[in-house]
Coordinates of C-alpha atoms and ligand atoms in Angstrom, one line a residue:
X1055 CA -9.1 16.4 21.4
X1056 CA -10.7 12.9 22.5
X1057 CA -10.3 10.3 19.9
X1058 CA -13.5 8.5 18.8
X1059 CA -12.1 4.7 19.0
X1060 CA -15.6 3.2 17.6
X1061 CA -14.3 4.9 14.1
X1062 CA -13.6 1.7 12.0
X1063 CA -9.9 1.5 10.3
X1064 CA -9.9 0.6 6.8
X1065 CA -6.5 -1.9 6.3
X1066 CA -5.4 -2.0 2.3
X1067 CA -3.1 -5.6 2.2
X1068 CA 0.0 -4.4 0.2
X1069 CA 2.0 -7.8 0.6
X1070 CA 1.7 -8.8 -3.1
X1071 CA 2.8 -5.5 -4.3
X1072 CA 5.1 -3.8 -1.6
X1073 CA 5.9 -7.3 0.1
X1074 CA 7.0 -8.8 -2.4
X1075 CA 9.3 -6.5 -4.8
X1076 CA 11.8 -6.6 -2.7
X1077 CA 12.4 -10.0 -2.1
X1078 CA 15.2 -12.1 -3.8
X1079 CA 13.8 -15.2 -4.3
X1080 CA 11.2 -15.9 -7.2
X1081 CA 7.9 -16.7 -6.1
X1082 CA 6.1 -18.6 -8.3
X1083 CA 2.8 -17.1 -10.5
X1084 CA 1.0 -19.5 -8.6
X1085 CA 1.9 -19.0 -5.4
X1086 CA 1.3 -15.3 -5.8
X1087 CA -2.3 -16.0 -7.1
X1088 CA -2.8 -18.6 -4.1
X1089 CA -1.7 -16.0 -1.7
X1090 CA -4.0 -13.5 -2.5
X1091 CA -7.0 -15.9 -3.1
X1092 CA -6.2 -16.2 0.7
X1093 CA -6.0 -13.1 1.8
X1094 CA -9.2 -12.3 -0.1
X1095 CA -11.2 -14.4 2.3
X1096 CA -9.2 -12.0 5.3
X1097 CA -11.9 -9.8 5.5
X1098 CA -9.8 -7.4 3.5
X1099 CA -12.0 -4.8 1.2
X1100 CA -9.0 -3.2 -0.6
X1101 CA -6.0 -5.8 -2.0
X1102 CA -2.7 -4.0 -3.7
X1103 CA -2.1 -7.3 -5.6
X1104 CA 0.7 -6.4 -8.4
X1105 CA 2.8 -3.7 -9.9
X1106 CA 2.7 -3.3 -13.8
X1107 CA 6.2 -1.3 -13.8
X1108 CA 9.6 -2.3 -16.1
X1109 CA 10.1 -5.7 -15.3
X1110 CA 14.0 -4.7 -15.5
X1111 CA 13.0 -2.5 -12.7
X1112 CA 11.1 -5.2 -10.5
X1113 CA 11.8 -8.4 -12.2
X1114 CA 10.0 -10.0 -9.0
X1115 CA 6.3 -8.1 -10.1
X1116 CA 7.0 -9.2 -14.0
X1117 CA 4.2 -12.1 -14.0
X1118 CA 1.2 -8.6 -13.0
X1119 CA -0.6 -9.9 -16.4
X1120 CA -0.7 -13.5 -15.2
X1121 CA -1.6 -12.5 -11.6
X1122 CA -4.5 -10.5 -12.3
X1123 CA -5.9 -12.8 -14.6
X1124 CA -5.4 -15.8 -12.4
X1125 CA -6.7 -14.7 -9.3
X1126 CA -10.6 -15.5 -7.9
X1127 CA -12.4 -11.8 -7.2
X1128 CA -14.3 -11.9 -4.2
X1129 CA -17.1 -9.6 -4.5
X1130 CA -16.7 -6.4 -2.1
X1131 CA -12.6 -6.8 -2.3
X1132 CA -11.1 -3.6 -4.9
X1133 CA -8.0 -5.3 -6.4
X1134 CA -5.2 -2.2 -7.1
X1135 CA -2.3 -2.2 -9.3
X1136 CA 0.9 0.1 -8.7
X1137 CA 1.3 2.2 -12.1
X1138 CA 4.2 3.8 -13.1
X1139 CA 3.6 5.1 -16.5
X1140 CA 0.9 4.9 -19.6
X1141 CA 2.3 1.4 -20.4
X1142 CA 1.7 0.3 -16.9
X1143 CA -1.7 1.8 -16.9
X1144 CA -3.0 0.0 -20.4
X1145 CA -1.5 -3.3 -19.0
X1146 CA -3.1 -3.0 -16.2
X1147 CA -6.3 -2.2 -17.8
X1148 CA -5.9 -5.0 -19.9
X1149 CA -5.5 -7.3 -16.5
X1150 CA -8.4 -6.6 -14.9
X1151 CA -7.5 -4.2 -12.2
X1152 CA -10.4 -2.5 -10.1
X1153 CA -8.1 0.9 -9.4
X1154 CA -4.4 2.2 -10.9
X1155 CA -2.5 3.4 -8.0
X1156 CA 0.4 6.3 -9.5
X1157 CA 3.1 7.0 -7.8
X1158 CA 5.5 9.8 -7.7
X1159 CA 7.7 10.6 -5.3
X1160 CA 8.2 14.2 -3.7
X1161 CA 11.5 13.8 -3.4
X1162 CA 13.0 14.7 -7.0
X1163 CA 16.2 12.7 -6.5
X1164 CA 14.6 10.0 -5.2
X1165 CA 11.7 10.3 -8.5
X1166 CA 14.9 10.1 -10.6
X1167 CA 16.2 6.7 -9.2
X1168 CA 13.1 4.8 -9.0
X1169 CA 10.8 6.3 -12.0
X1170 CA 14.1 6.8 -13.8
X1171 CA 12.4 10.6 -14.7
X1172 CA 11.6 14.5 -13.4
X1173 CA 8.3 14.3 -11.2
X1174 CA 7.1 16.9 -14.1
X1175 CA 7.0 13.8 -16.4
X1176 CA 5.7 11.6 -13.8
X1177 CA 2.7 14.0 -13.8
X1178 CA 2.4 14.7 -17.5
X1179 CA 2.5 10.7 -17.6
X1180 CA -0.3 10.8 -15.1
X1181 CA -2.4 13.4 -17.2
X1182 CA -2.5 11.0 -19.8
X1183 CA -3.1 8.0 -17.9
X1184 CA -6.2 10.1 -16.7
X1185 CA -7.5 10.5 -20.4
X1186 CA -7.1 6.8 -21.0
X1187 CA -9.1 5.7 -17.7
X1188 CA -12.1 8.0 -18.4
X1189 CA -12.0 6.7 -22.1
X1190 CA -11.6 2.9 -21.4
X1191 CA -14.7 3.3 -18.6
X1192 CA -16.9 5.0 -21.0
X1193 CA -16.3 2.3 -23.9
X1194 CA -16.7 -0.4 -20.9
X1195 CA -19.7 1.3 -19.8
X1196 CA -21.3 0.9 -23.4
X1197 CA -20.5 -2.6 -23.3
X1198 CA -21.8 -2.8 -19.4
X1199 CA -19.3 -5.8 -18.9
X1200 CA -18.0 -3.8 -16.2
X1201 CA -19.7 -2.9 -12.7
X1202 CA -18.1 0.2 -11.7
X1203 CA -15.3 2.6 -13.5
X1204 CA -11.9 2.1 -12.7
X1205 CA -10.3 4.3 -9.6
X1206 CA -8.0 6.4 -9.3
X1207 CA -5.4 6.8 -6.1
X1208 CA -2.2 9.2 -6.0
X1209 CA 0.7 8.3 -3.7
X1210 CA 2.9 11.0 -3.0
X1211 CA 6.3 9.1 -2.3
X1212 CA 9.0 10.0 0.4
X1213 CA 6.1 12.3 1.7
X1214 CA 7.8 12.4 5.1
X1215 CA 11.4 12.4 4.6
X1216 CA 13.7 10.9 1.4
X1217 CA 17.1 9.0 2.0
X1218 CA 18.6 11.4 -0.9
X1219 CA 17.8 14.7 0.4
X1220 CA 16.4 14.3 3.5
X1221 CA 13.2 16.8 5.0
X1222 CA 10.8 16.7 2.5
X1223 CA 8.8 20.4 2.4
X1224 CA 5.3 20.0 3.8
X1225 CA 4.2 22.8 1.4
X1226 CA 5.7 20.6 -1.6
X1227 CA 3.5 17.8 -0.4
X1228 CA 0.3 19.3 -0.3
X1229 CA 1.1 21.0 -4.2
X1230 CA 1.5 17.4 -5.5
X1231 CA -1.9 16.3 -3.7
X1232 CA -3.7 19.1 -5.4
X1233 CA -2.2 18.4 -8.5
X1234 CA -3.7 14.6 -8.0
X1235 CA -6.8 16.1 -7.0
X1236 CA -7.4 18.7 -10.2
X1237 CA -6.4 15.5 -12.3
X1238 CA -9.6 14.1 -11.2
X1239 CA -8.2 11.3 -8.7
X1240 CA -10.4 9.9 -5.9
X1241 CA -7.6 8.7 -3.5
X1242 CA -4.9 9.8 -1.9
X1243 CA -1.7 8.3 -0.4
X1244 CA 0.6 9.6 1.8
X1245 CA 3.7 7.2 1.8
X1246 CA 6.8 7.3 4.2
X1247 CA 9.2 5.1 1.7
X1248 CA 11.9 5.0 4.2
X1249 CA 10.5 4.9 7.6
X1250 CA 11.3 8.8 8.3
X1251 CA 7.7 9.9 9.3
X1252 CA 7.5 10.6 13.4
X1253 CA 4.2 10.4 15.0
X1254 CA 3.9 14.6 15.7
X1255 CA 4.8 15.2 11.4
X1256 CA 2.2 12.8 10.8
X1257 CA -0.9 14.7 12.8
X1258 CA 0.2 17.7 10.8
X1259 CA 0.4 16.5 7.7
X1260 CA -2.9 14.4 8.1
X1261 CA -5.0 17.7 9.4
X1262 CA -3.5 19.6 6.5
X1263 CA -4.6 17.3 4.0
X1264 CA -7.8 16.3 5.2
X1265 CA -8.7 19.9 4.9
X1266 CA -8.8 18.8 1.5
X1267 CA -9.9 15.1 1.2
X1268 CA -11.8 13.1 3.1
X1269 CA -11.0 10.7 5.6
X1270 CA -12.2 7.9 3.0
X1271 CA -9.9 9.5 0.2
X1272 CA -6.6 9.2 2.3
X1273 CA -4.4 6.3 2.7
X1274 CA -1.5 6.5 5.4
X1275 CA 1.4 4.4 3.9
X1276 CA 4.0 3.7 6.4
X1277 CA 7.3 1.5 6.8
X1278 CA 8.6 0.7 10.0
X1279 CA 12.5 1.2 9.0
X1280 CA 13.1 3.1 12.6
X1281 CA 10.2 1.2 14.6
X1282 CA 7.5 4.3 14.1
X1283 CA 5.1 2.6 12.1
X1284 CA 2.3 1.8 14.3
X1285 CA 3.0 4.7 16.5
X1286 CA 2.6 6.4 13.2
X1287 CA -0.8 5.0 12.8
X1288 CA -2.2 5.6 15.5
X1289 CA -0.8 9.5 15.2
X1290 CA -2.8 9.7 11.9
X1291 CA -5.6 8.1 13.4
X1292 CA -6.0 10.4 15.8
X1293 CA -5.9 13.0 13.1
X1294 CA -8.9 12.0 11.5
X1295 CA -7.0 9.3 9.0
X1296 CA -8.9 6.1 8.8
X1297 CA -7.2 4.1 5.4
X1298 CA -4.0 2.2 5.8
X1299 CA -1.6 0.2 3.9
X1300 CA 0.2 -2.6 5.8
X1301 CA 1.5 -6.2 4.3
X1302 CA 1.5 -9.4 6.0
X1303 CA 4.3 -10.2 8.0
X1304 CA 6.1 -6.9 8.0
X1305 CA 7.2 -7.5 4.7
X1306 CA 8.3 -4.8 2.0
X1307 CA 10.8 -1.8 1.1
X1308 CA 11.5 0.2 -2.4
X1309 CA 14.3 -1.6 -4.3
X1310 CA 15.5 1.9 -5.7
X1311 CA 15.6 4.0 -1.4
X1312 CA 18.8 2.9 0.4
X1313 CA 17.9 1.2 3.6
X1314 CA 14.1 0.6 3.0
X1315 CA 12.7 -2.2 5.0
X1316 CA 9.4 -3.8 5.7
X1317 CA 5.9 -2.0 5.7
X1318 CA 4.0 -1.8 9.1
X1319 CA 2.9 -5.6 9.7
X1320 CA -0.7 -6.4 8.7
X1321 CA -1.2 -9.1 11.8
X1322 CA 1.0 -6.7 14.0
X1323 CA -2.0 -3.6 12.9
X1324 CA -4.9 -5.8 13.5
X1325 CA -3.6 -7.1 16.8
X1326 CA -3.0 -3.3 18.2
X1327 CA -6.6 -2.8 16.5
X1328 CA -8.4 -5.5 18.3
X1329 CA -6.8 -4.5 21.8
X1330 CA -7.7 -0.9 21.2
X1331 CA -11.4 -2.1 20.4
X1332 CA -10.8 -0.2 16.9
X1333 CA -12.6 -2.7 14.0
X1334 CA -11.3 -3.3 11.1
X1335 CA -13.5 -6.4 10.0
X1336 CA -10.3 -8.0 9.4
X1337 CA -9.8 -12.1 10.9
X1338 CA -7.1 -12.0 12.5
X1339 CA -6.3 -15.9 13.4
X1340 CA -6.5 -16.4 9.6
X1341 CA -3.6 -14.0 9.1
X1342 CA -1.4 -15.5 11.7
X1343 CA -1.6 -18.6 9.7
X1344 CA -0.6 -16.8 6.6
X1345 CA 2.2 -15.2 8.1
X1346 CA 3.3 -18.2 9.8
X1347 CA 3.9 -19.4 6.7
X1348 CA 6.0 -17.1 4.7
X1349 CA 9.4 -18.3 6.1
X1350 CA 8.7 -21.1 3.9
X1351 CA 7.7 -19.5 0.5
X1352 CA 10.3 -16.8 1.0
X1353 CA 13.4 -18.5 2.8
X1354 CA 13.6 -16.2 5.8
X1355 CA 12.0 -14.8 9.1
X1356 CA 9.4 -12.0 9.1
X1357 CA 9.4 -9.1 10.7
X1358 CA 6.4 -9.0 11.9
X1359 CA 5.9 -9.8 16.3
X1360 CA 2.6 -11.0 17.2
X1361 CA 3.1 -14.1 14.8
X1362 CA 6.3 -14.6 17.0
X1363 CA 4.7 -14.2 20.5
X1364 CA 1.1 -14.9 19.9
X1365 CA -1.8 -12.7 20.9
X1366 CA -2.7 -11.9 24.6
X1367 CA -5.0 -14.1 24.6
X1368 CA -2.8 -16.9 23.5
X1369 CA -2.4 -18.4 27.1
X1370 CA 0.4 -20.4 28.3
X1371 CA -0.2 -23.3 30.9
X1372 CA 1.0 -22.0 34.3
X1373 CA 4.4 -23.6 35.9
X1374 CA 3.9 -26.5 37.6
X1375 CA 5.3 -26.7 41.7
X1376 CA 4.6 -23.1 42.1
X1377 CA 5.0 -22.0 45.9
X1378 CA 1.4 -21.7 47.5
Ligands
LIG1762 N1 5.5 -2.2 -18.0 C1 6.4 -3.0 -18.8 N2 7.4 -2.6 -19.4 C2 7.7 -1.3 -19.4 C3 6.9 -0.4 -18.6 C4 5.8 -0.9 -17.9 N3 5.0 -0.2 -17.2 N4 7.4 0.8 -18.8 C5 8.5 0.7 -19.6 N5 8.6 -0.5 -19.9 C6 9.7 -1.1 -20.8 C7 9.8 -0.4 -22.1 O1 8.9 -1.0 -23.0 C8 11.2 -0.6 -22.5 O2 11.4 -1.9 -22.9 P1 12.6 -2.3 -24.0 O3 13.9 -2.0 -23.3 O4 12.3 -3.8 -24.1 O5 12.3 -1.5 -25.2 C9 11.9 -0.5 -21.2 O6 11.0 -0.8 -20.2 C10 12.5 0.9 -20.9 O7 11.4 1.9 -21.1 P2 11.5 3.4 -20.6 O8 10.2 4.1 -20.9 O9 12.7 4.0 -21.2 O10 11.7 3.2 -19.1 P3 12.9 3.6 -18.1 O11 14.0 2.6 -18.2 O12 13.2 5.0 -18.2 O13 12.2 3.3 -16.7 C11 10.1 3.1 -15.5 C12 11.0 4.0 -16.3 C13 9.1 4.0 -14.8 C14 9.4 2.2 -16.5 C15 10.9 2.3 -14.5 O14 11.8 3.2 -13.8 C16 10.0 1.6 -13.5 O15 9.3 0.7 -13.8 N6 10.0 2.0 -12.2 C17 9.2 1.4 -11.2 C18 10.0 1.1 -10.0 C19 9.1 0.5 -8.8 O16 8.2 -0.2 -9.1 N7 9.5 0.9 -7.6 C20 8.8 0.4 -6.4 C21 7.4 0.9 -6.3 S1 7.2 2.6 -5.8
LIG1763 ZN1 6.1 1.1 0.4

C-alpha cells in the first residue's frame, strides 16, 4: 500500500493532563492556566487540559475546577477533561469542559490499580455518565449558552500490552470499543500506557478498528517507555489513523503502571511531521520555546530531542581553518 503523505495529522496536546500527573513537584494553578493559554495559540485544535479524578489519586490534577475556569478558550481549540467516574464527569461539567474523555483500561488488573474497580463498573459508571451528558446538553441547549453539546471520547487503556499481565487480547480490545461505541461515544482512543505497542501490532489493531470508526474518531495514544513511539505513529499512520495524543517535552506516565514514562514528545512529532511534509497546522518554533522552558517549572530535563539538538534547519557556523 502507498501511503498518502498530503493526509494532515491531527496532534491532541496531553501535557496538562498526562504530563503533568506524574510529576512530583506542584505546579502552581497559575502556571498550569498560563501553560495552556500558550499552547492554545500552538496551532493546536484539541487540548487535554485536566483530569477531574480523586485528588488522593492524582493530588498533582486536584486544582481541574480552577484550571478550567481560569483558562482563555480560543475559539476552534476543544478543551478535554480525563473522567474517571460520574463525580468526575458532573465536575467536569461544572468546569466548562468541551469533551469527557473515560478511561478504562483492558487490562483488568491494571483497571483495579488505577480506577480502584472491575472494568464492569467502569462501564456501568460510563453508562451513566452517558445519561448525564445527553441530559445536561439538552437543558444547555434550552438555555442556548452553549455552542455545541459536550463530546464524548473512550480510551481503551493498556490496549497494547499491560505491565500486570502482559499481552493484552486484540479480540478484548475491539469488545470494549464496541461497548464505547453502542454507548453512544464519538471518539475513540487507543492507548499504550506502558510503552508495549510495536509498530507491526499497531497496523493491525488500527485496520481492525477503523473497520469500525473513522479515521476522525480514533486517537492513537502512545508512550515512548521502550523508544517505539514515533515509530508507532507513523505504523498507525500508515494504517489509516490520523488523531494523536503527544505532550510537550516528552513528558508523562500513569502514576498507578510500574515503569510508565513520558508520552511521545509533541515538538519531537511535529519535527518528524514537518520533514515528512505531513501538516499538522501546528508552530513548531513556538513549541521549542515552551519546551525549553519546562526544566525550570518542573526541576528536571525533558525527554524530548529536537529541543536538545535543534531542527535540521538549525544551522551551525562551519569550523574555521578548514583544509581547502
Ligand atoms: N473527583 C473528586 N473526588 C472524587 C472523585 C472524582 N472524580 N471520585 C471519587 N472521589 C472522592 C470521593 O468523594 C471520596 O472522597 P472522601 O474520601 O472524601 O469521601 C474518595 O474520592 C473515594 O471515593 P471512591 O468512589 O471510593 O473512590 P476510590 O477510592 O475507589 O477511587 C477513583 C476510584 C476512580 C476515584 C480513583 O481510583 C481515581 O481517581 N483514579 C484515577 C487515576 C488516574 O487519574 N490515573 C491516570 C489517568 S489514566
Ligand atoms: Zn498516557
Amino acid at each position: 500500500m502507498i501511503t498518502d503523505y498530503s493526509q494532515r495529522l491531527i496532534v491532541q496536546e496531553v501535557a496538562p493532563r498526562d504530563g503533568l500527573q506524574i510529576e512530583p513537584k506542584w505546579v502552581e494553578t497559575a502556571d498550569k492556566i498560563a501553560l495552556i493559554d500558550e499552547l492554545s495559540l500552538a496551532g493546536f485544535s484539541r487540548i487535554e487540559a485536566g483530569s477531574f479524578v480523586s485528588p488522593k489519586a492524582i493530588p498533582a490534577l486536584r486544582d481541574g475546577d480552577e484550571v478550567f475556569r481560569g483558562i482563555q478558550r480560543q475559539p476552534g481549540v476543544i478543551y478535554v477533561a480525563l473522567i474517571p467516574n460520574l463525580k468526575g464527569a458532573q465536575r467536569a461539567l461544572d468546569a466548562g469542559a468541551d469533551e469527557l474523555n473515560l478511561v478504562m483500561s483492558a487490562s483488568q488488573t491494571h483497571n483495579l490499580a488505577n480506577m480502584r474497580m472491575r472494568r464492569e463498573q467502569s462501564l456501568s459508571g460510563f453508562g451513566e455518565i452517558v445519561a448525564l451528558v445527553r441530559e445536561t446538553s439538552r437543558e444547555t441547549s434550552r438555555e442556548s449558552s452553549r455552542e455545541t453539546p459536550v463530546s464524548l471520547n473512550g480510551t481503551v487503556a493498556t490496549t497494547f500490552g499491560c505491565p500486570f499481565e502482559g499481552v493484552i487480547d486484540e479480540d478484548l480490545v475491539l469488545q470494549i470499543v464496541d461497548a464505547y461505541l453502542e454507548l453512544g461515544m464519538q471518539g475513540i482512543t487507543l492507548a499504550d500506557t506502558t510503552g508495549m505497542a510495536n509498530p507491526r501490532q499497531v497496523y493491525r489493531l488500527v485496520q481492525r478498528v477503523l473497520a469500525k470508526v473513522s479515521p476522525g474518531q480514533l486517537t492513537l495514544h502512545f508512550h515512548n517507555t521502550r523508544g517505539l513511539g514515533l515509530s508507532n505513529v507513523l505504523a498507525a499512520y500508515e494504517a489509516g489513523a490520523r488523531r494523536f495524543d503527544a505532550s510537550l517535552g516528552g513528558l508523562g506516565g500513569c502514576p498507578f503502571a510500574p515503569g510508565a514514562s513520558g508520552n511521545i514528545c509533541t515538538e519531537d512529532l511535529v519535527n518528524l511531521c514537518e520533514e515528512m511534509g505531513i501538516a499538522t497546522g501546528i508552530d513548531l518554533p513556538h513549541l521549542l520555546r515552551m519546551s525549553r522552558r519546562l526544566p525550570a517549572l518542573l526541576g528536571h530535563e525533558m525527554p524530548g530531542q529536537v529541543a536538545k539538538a535543534g531542527r535540521n534547519s538549525d544551522l551551525h557556523p562551519a569550523p574555521e581553518n578548514l583544509p581547502a
